[in-house]
XYZ file of C-alpha atoms in Angstrom:
555
model
C 150.090 82.380 106.627
C 150.670 86.086 105.984
C 151.845 85.312 102.444
C 148.474 83.780 101.658
C 146.411 85.983 103.989
C 147.773 89.459 104.826
C 147.575 90.631 108.432
C 144.933 93.193 107.522
C 142.840 90.415 105.961
C 143.097 88.359 109.152
C 142.187 91.365 111.334
C 139.154 92.278 109.217
C 137.978 88.675 108.970
C 138.317 88.267 112.741
C 136.299 91.451 113.261
C 133.624 90.129 110.891
C 133.485 86.805 112.718
C 133.136 88.573 116.083
C 130.383 90.800 114.669
C 128.471 87.762 113.409
C 128.849 85.961 116.738
C 127.519 88.982 118.640
C 124.725 89.404 116.096
C 123.780 85.742 116.429
C 123.649 85.962 120.212
C 121.403 89.017 120.447
C 119.108 88.453 117.437
C 115.985 86.332 117.848
C 115.505 83.517 115.368
C 113.631 84.075 112.144
C 110.867 81.571 111.437
C 112.803 79.528 108.893
C 115.677 79.121 111.342
C 113.250 77.846 113.972
C 111.934 75.347 111.415
C 115.455 74.111 110.649
C 116.217 73.949 114.373
C 113.193 71.666 114.562
C 114.750 69.522 111.822
C 117.871 69.165 113.974
C 115.927 67.679 116.881
C 115.598 64.479 114.866
C 118.552 64.096 112.507
C 117.793 62.282 109.264
C 119.183 61.999 105.742
C 116.408 64.211 104.402
C 113.479 66.425 105.303
C 110.220 67.415 103.666
C 111.453 70.697 102.180
C 115.245 70.364 101.974
C 118.260 68.070 102.141
C 119.744 67.664 105.639
C 122.851 69.894 105.709
C 121.119 72.798 107.466
C 119.916 70.436 110.195
C 123.424 69.032 110.669
C 124.803 72.556 111.075
C 122.179 73.489 113.666
C 122.839 70.267 115.561
C 126.605 70.819 115.606
C 126.038 74.398 116.801
C 124.000 73.090 119.740
C 127.022 71.131 120.993
C 128.847 74.403 121.620
C 126.167 76.883 122.714
C 122.559 77.226 123.855
C 119.923 79.606 122.556
C 120.168 81.401 119.233
C 123.936 80.997 119.023
C 123.335 77.275 119.477
C 121.553 77.374 116.119
C 123.822 79.831 114.296
C 127.382 79.099 115.388
C 128.201 76.916 112.382
C 126.591 79.511 110.127
C 129.127 82.021 111.459
C 131.966 79.557 110.801
C 130.846 78.921 107.218
C 130.280 82.665 106.696
C 133.926 83.521 107.332
C 134.914 80.331 105.529
C 133.256 81.661 102.386
C 135.360 84.835 102.616
C 138.532 82.789 103.146
C 137.975 80.561 100.135
C 136.869 83.468 97.942
C 140.130 85.244 98.682
C 142.064 82.206 97.478
C 140.022 82.100 94.267
C 141.183 85.553 93.229
C 144.151 85.140 90.897
C 145.506 88.717 90.844
C 148.960 89.155 92.348
C 147.950 92.693 93.356
C 145.113 91.620 95.628
C 147.188 91.976 98.825
C 147.225 95.744 98.244
C 143.436 95.982 98.139
C 142.162 94.008 101.117
C 139.619 96.692 102.212
C 138.192 96.714 98.689
C 137.566 92.956 98.978
C 135.711 93.262 102.289
C 133.681 96.299 101.276
C 132.642 94.585 98.036
C 131.456 91.412 99.777
C 129.972 93.077 102.847
C 127.864 95.321 100.600
C 125.943 92.345 99.209
C 122.863 92.144 101.478
C 122.179 88.408 101.367
C 125.851 87.448 101.471
C 125.967 89.646 104.575
C 122.907 87.998 106.159
C 124.031 84.455 105.439
C 127.219 85.188 107.342
C 125.308 84.459 110.562
C 121.823 83.125 109.757
C 121.563 79.337 109.547
C 119.595 78.656 106.384
C 120.144 76.182 103.506
C 121.776 78.980 101.491
C 124.509 79.377 104.119
C 126.206 76.025 103.359
C 125.221 76.400 99.687
C 127.384 79.536 99.424
C 130.304 78.010 101.302
C 130.356 74.756 99.354
C 129.863 76.582 96.033
C 133.008 78.553 96.829
C 134.888 75.446 97.932
C 133.680 73.558 94.841
C 135.086 76.295 92.585
C 138.416 76.264 94.435
C 138.840 72.503 94.049
C 137.637 72.660 90.440
C 140.306 75.289 89.768
C 142.944 72.930 91.171
C 141.410 70.113 89.131
C 141.901 72.160 85.960
C 145.512 72.808 86.885
C 146.330 69.164 87.610
C 143.763 66.404 87.961
C 144.718 63.681 90.425
C 142.848 60.949 92.266
C 143.015 62.962 95.492
C 141.624 66.109 93.897
C 138.915 64.098 92.136
C 137.814 62.527 95.421
C 137.782 65.955 97.082
C 135.745 67.365 94.205
C 133.219 64.541 94.552
C 132.911 65.059 98.300
C 132.234 68.765 97.863
C 129.705 68.109 95.082
C 127.839 65.835 97.498
C 128.053 68.495 100.238
C 126.625 71.010 97.772
C 123.657 68.762 97.025
C 123.166 68.047 100.723
C 122.871 71.832 101.214
C 120.131 72.683 98.734
C 118.728 71.197 95.536
C 119.606 74.396 93.669
C 123.197 73.146 93.868
C 122.502 71.061 90.776
C 122.617 74.325 88.791
C 126.121 75.074 90.093
C 127.398 71.679 89.008
C 125.510 71.732 85.692
C 126.682 75.130 84.479
C 130.281 74.517 85.487
C 130.143 71.279 83.479
C 128.593 73.065 80.476
C 131.522 75.472 80.504
C 133.834 72.515 79.873
C 131.919 69.640 78.232
C 135.236 67.939 77.443
C 135.034 66.708 81.043
C 132.774 63.955 79.771
C 135.901 62.240 78.422
C 137.926 62.787 81.594
C 138.264 59.693 83.821
C 139.096 61.867 86.839
C 135.851 63.788 86.320
C 133.928 60.501 86.293
C 135.695 59.507 89.517
C 134.456 62.768 91.075
C 130.901 62.065 89.891
C 131.014 58.499 91.222
C 132.294 59.742 94.582
C 129.504 62.314 94.789
C 126.828 59.725 93.978
C 128.133 57.263 96.565
C 128.190 60.004 99.225
C 124.714 61.159 98.217
C 123.241 57.651 98.272
C 121.834 57.979 101.847
C 119.685 60.885 100.694
C 118.523 58.940 97.627
C 117.576 56.094 99.967
C 115.704 58.517 102.247
C 113.773 59.898 99.276
C 112.858 56.386 98.146
C 111.738 55.333 101.622
C 109.619 58.491 101.909
C 107.871 58.077 98.560
C 109.900 60.890 96.923
C 107.883 63.312 99.037
C 110.295 66.245 98.609
C 110.554 65.899 94.828
C 106.796 65.458 94.445
C 106.079 68.532 96.522
C 108.525 70.881 94.794
C 107.720 69.700 91.262
C 104.034 68.815 91.423
C 102.253 69.833 94.634
C 103.581 73.300 95.368
C 100.805 75.893 94.844
C 101.488 78.626 92.320
C 99.836 81.840 91.141
C 98.541 83.019 87.763
C 101.315 84.685 85.778
C 101.803 88.387 86.483
C 104.546 90.304 84.688
C 104.907 92.698 87.623
C 105.095 89.992 90.327
C 106.987 87.355 88.379
C 109.314 88.665 85.676
C 109.676 92.275 86.779
C 109.971 91.071 90.362
C 112.783 88.744 89.289
C 114.650 91.597 87.607
C 114.280 93.600 90.818
C 115.752 90.639 92.714
C 118.806 90.788 90.443
C 119.282 94.363 91.655
C 118.544 93.686 95.323
C 120.994 90.815 95.630
C 123.882 93.273 95.040
C 122.402 96.411 96.584
C 123.930 99.742 95.582
C 126.802 98.069 93.716
C 124.643 96.255 91.149
C 125.642 98.409 88.102
C 129.355 97.681 88.587
C 128.802 94.005 89.283
C 126.861 93.387 86.079
C 129.203 95.653 84.123
C 132.122 93.477 85.234
C 130.240 90.376 84.097
C 129.546 91.865 80.675
C 133.045 93.200 80.117
C 135.109 90.276 81.420
C 136.699 88.174 78.704
C 137.221 84.519 79.561
C 140.906 83.798 78.980
C 140.953 80.429 80.723
C 138.588 77.578 81.556
C 138.121 78.665 85.164
C 136.997 82.167 84.307
C 134.738 80.636 81.668
C 133.208 78.486 84.413
C 132.510 81.598 86.489
C 130.767 83.256 83.553
C 128.743 80.156 82.692
C 127.660 79.839 86.313
C 126.561 83.473 86.548
C 124.861 83.676 83.145
C 123.373 80.201 83.501
C 121.679 80.850 86.846
C 120.446 84.272 85.705
C 118.972 82.834 82.492
C 117.502 79.754 84.181
C 115.543 81.763 86.719
C 114.600 84.373 84.135
C 112.862 81.620 82.178
C 111.415 80.258 85.438
C 109.929 83.690 86.157
C 107.402 83.098 83.364
C 106.055 80.137 85.311
C 106.386 81.051 88.988
C 107.588 83.749 91.349
C 111.355 83.541 91.897
C 112.478 84.180 95.450
C 115.545 86.378 95.932
C 117.587 83.716 97.717
C 117.188 81.301 94.801
C 119.758 83.292 92.828
C 122.160 83.836 95.734
C 124.878 81.592 94.223
C 125.630 84.206 91.542
C 127.223 86.289 94.312
C 130.197 83.930 94.322
C 131.318 84.094 90.672
C 130.346 87.761 90.367
C 132.277 88.730 93.492
C 135.420 87.240 91.931
C 134.840 88.770 88.499
C 133.987 92.214 89.923
C 136.998 92.314 92.235
C 139.439 91.263 89.531
C 137.950 93.511 86.846
C 138.064 96.722 88.884
C 141.349 96.040 90.624
C 143.230 97.724 87.779
C 140.662 100.515 87.268
C 141.265 103.143 89.973
C 138.433 105.571 89.180
C 135.494 103.138 89.231
C 137.134 101.319 92.159
C 136.980 104.518 94.187
C 133.267 104.872 93.396
C 132.676 101.256 94.381
C 134.454 101.926 97.677
C 132.358 105.009 98.365
C 129.038 103.363 97.558
C 130.195 100.178 99.223
C 130.924 102.008 102.462
C 127.508 103.658 102.228
C 125.904 100.256 101.710
C 127.950 98.864 104.603
C 126.688 101.625 106.901
C 123.087 100.921 105.848
C 123.490 97.189 106.417
C 125.106 97.724 109.812
C 122.181 99.950 110.773
C 119.791 97.244 109.581
C 121.633 94.621 111.607
C 121.180 96.698 114.748
C 117.523 97.042 113.781
C 117.160 93.257 113.741
C 117.767 93.399 117.498
C 116.290 96.797 118.388
C 112.805 96.943 116.877
C 112.282 100.761 117.003
C 114.981 101.229 114.331
C 112.925 99.242 111.806
C 109.985 100.835 109.966
C 108.103 97.513 110.158
C 107.954 94.582 112.558
C 110.337 91.915 111.265
C 110.556 88.203 112.056
C 113.271 88.764 114.672
C 111.015 91.034 116.714
C 108.718 89.980 119.528
C 108.931 86.186 119.267
C 110.028 85.649 122.859
C 107.229 87.931 123.998
C 104.348 86.161 122.267
C 105.762 82.752 123.158
C 106.006 83.697 126.843
C 102.468 85.105 126.770
C 101.109 81.910 125.224
C 103.116 79.663 127.535
C 101.698 81.423 130.610
C 98.192 80.603 129.347
C 98.925 77.115 128.033
C 101.068 75.939 130.915
C 103.137 72.847 130.180
C 100.625 71.089 127.916
C 101.402 70.709 124.186
C 100.249 73.441 121.814
C 98.797 72.448 118.438
C 99.013 75.252 115.871
C 96.589 75.205 112.993
C 98.412 75.580 109.671
C 101.769 76.907 110.843
C 105.062 75.103 110.452
C 106.546 78.504 111.345
C 104.905 79.254 114.707
C 105.029 75.664 115.976
C 108.851 75.366 116.023
C 109.262 78.966 117.198
C 107.061 78.184 120.179
C 108.951 74.953 120.891
C 112.335 76.708 120.695
C 111.550 79.534 123.129
C 109.175 77.662 125.462
C 110.899 74.286 125.605
C 107.469 72.630 125.332
C 105.959 70.272 122.772
C 104.226 71.768 119.746
C 102.706 70.491 116.529
C 101.425 71.945 113.261
C 98.093 70.469 112.178
C 97.775 71.109 108.429
C 94.523 71.238 106.474
C 93.126 72.034 103.002
C 93.957 75.721 103.382
C 97.674 75.148 103.898
C 100.411 72.856 102.662
C 102.233 69.778 103.849
C 105.580 70.152 105.641
C 107.945 68.288 107.953
C 105.168 67.870 110.530
C 103.259 65.849 107.921
C 105.846 63.087 107.679
C 107.661 62.834 111.016
C 106.470 61.415 114.355
C 105.396 64.756 115.852
C 101.710 63.800 115.647
C 102.307 60.888 118.005
C 103.626 63.239 120.695
C 100.269 65.026 121.038
C 97.898 62.078 120.566
C 95.426 61.365 123.362
C 96.725 64.303 125.394
C 95.204 67.504 126.675
C 96.366 70.242 124.255
C 95.781 73.870 123.483
C 94.602 74.202 119.884
C 95.675 77.592 118.473
C 94.014 79.144 115.428
C 93.477 82.597 113.959
C 90.287 81.525 112.199
C 88.060 81.039 115.258
C 85.730 83.783 116.497
C 86.294 82.952 120.149
C 88.261 80.592 122.366
C 89.304 79.707 125.885
C 92.307 82.030 125.660
C 93.613 84.608 123.198
C 96.893 86.367 122.439
C 98.413 88.600 119.775
C 101.757 88.215 118.049
C 104.295 90.980 117.386
C 102.353 92.162 114.327
C 99.083 92.410 116.213
C 97.407 89.335 114.710
C 94.825 87.908 117.102
C 94.912 84.167 117.846
C 92.491 82.077 119.865
C 93.331 78.965 121.849
C 90.867 76.147 122.572
C 91.615 73.473 125.167
C 90.974 69.929 123.932
C 91.073 67.252 126.633
C 91.739 64.219 124.430
C 93.286 65.360 121.144
C 93.353 62.873 118.287
C 94.240 63.359 114.638
C 94.895 60.983 111.742
C 96.640 63.164 109.193
C 98.694 60.255 107.818
C 95.672 58.449 106.412
C 96.130 58.315 102.630
C 93.429 58.456 99.959
C 94.562 56.890 96.672
C 92.899 56.938 93.248
C 94.082 54.694 90.414
C 91.536 55.469 87.678
C 93.016 58.697 86.287
C 92.239 61.302 85.085
C 89.124 61.676 87.198
C 85.824 62.281 85.414
C 83.399 64.283 87.547
C 80.511 63.040 85.400
C 80.992 59.381 86.282
C 78.503 57.770 88.631
C 81.045 56.952 91.306
C 84.763 56.874 91.924
C 86.753 54.172 93.682
C 89.070 55.507 96.375
C 91.477 53.429 98.461
C 92.106 54.601 102.017
C 95.275 53.302 103.644
C 95.633 53.337 107.427
C 99.362 53.407 108.405
C 98.630 53.638 112.138
C 99.312 50.742 114.546
C 95.643 50.701 115.595
C 92.242 50.538 113.963
C 90.357 53.801 113.417
C 86.625 54.170 114.027
C 84.909 55.374 110.847
C 82.272 57.065 112.976
C 84.835 59.675 113.988
C 85.717 60.558 110.381
C 84.130 62.565 107.595
C 85.466 62.691 104.036
C 85.908 65.819 101.962
C 87.079 66.838 98.506
C 88.898 70.061 97.613
C 88.625 71.613 94.148
C 91.770 73.314 92.859
C 92.464 75.543 89.870
C 95.290 75.093 87.352
C 97.730 76.599 89.878
C 96.614 74.128 92.592
C 95.027 76.868 94.658
C 92.014 75.844 96.739
C 88.781 77.218 95.263
C 86.103 75.351 97.210
C 85.578 72.154 99.183
C 82.656 69.817 99.898
C 81.839 66.955 102.186
C 81.387 63.680 100.286
C 79.960 60.296 101.236
C 82.312 57.312 101.213
C 80.616 53.891 100.945
C 82.716 50.779 101.721
C 82.883 48.315 98.839
C 82.997 45.256 101.099
C 79.744 45.791 102.888
C 79.131 47.495 106.195
C 82.331 48.140 108.142
C 82.827 50.426 111.101
C 86.608 50.884 111.170
C 89.757 51.235 109.127
C 92.021 48.321 109.999
C 95.618 48.992 111.028
C 98.211 48.843 108.225
C 95.504 47.899 105.776
C 93.696 49.372 102.774
C 89.938 49.840 102.626
C 88.111 50.358 99.319
C 85.358 52.965 99.060
C 83.035 54.346 96.457
C 82.252 58.030 96.472
C 80.084 60.290 94.344
C 81.672 63.636 93.577
C 79.664 66.812 93.290
C 80.332 69.220 90.434
C 82.053 72.374 91.708
C 80.174 75.664 91.556
C 83.274 77.543 90.387
C 84.758 77.302 86.902
C 88.303 76.470 85.799
C 88.709 73.595 88.250
C 91.492 71.281 87.076
C 92.497 69.239 90.138
C 90.933 67.673 93.199
C 92.381 66.234 96.369
C 90.833 64.395 99.277
C 90.832 65.265 102.934
C 89.667 63.525 106.068
C 88.247 65.337 109.075
C 88.554 63.708 112.476
C 86.410 64.704 115.461
C 85.178 67.857 113.726
C 88.612 69.281 112.862
C 89.108 70.881 109.467
C 89.887 68.241 106.814
C 93.537 67.404 106.390
C 95.630 66.921 103.257
C 95.207 63.188 102.744
C 95.980 62.739 99.059
C 97.975 64.052 96.156
C 96.372 66.494 93.712
C 94.589 64.490 91.028
C 94.062 65.790 87.509
C 90.480 66.078 86.274
C 89.447 64.953 82.819
C 89.035 68.008 80.538
């Protein structure tokens, strides 16, 4: 053990693991973690936004602990696992002499630091990227059936972590296209596809909802050089903190002398270039490029190992960065140390305040897949996110959470009302109102379908099919139909109520598990540059939901 991992390495890694466990215990969840905790309450082979690995990790964590640590424990395990595997990926025989340099280098990377304890899709993505590279390195040394099967399993685990994993696999393949003639490589691919089949089946059974959302339905913004491209370049700096000049210098100066090092370079350059090009279309989030930390950590460590002067500077700045990050980690728990209120501050407080006023009845949050699971986690009560035109679909749109609040007395929480039965403020001082509804009913799974595309606003009428997936008929008298007008970036510009006339004469209800055909006359929007429309249905006076895809208008 000490030959592979020096005692100092084991001591420092143990200290890091203990730090992450303590951090996990005392730090309130961030909103995304609460959302993924909500995933884990109903395990499936897929979810609206992501593949299921993050939910599996949260569920496994709950077997060992309660509370926040019951969400993050497996994140802590994978965090130290990433360090362990990274150490094995470093080829230098001198590495045992420079263990502190290794830890300072990695600990100085802000997101790599954070994902050592937070449970987010990027946490398993980083671990399985590292493990994938380790097995690929062994594959290059000597391909066998066993190694090929292991490589396939890890490729599947990568894809179960986050869809961005396809870039890891793609750029490693592009670094060695001769793999296309390697039967062991094809065995690895076949293994990965077989293991990933349950997720393919889930996507098929859920109408490819995740793919459609990410590729076609996700709202965007008009291009801005400052927000998009310049913001992306800033992200390339932020992901490595104070050490960014040395990291990118190591990438530029490293010469690939073998196929593995070439794979590291292709992975780093490929991801950087891919998202640079993407920045001309949409805003790139910092965590989307997190996988470059893995190849660049290896290249930076190995490049500067034999260069004492710059290594000393890296150690000095790295220790400074480490001190800053440790201070920030304390600030995640102790709010006064932070200049702003962060997501880990005040969640228990606002949840307890709201629970005192709501009692044990379910709480329905308008347009918030973030607050709904946070409330459920800290209160232990039922919650639901009711989404409308002004928001986006999410996991609450496709699971059975709507059924749990139907025909019940609920507290409907919104920040858009001017008054309510109760009110409360969150940690940032935003005022919310709550309205008690004695018999809550919503039908957000009704689907409006248009076949005659693209839609011409000048035509006399448009045929729209409305499918009712519910196990009961729905009274048309309780519904009103609406249309939303969207710009080229699928941002809502305006909405109108429209009349729907049944094609088959006078009917008063939508039959269960059946399709009803309507004619509607669309109004021309008052705003210009409208390129899409989508339909929404309002039930019992609620704001219209998101009941269709975005349909392209005829130019």
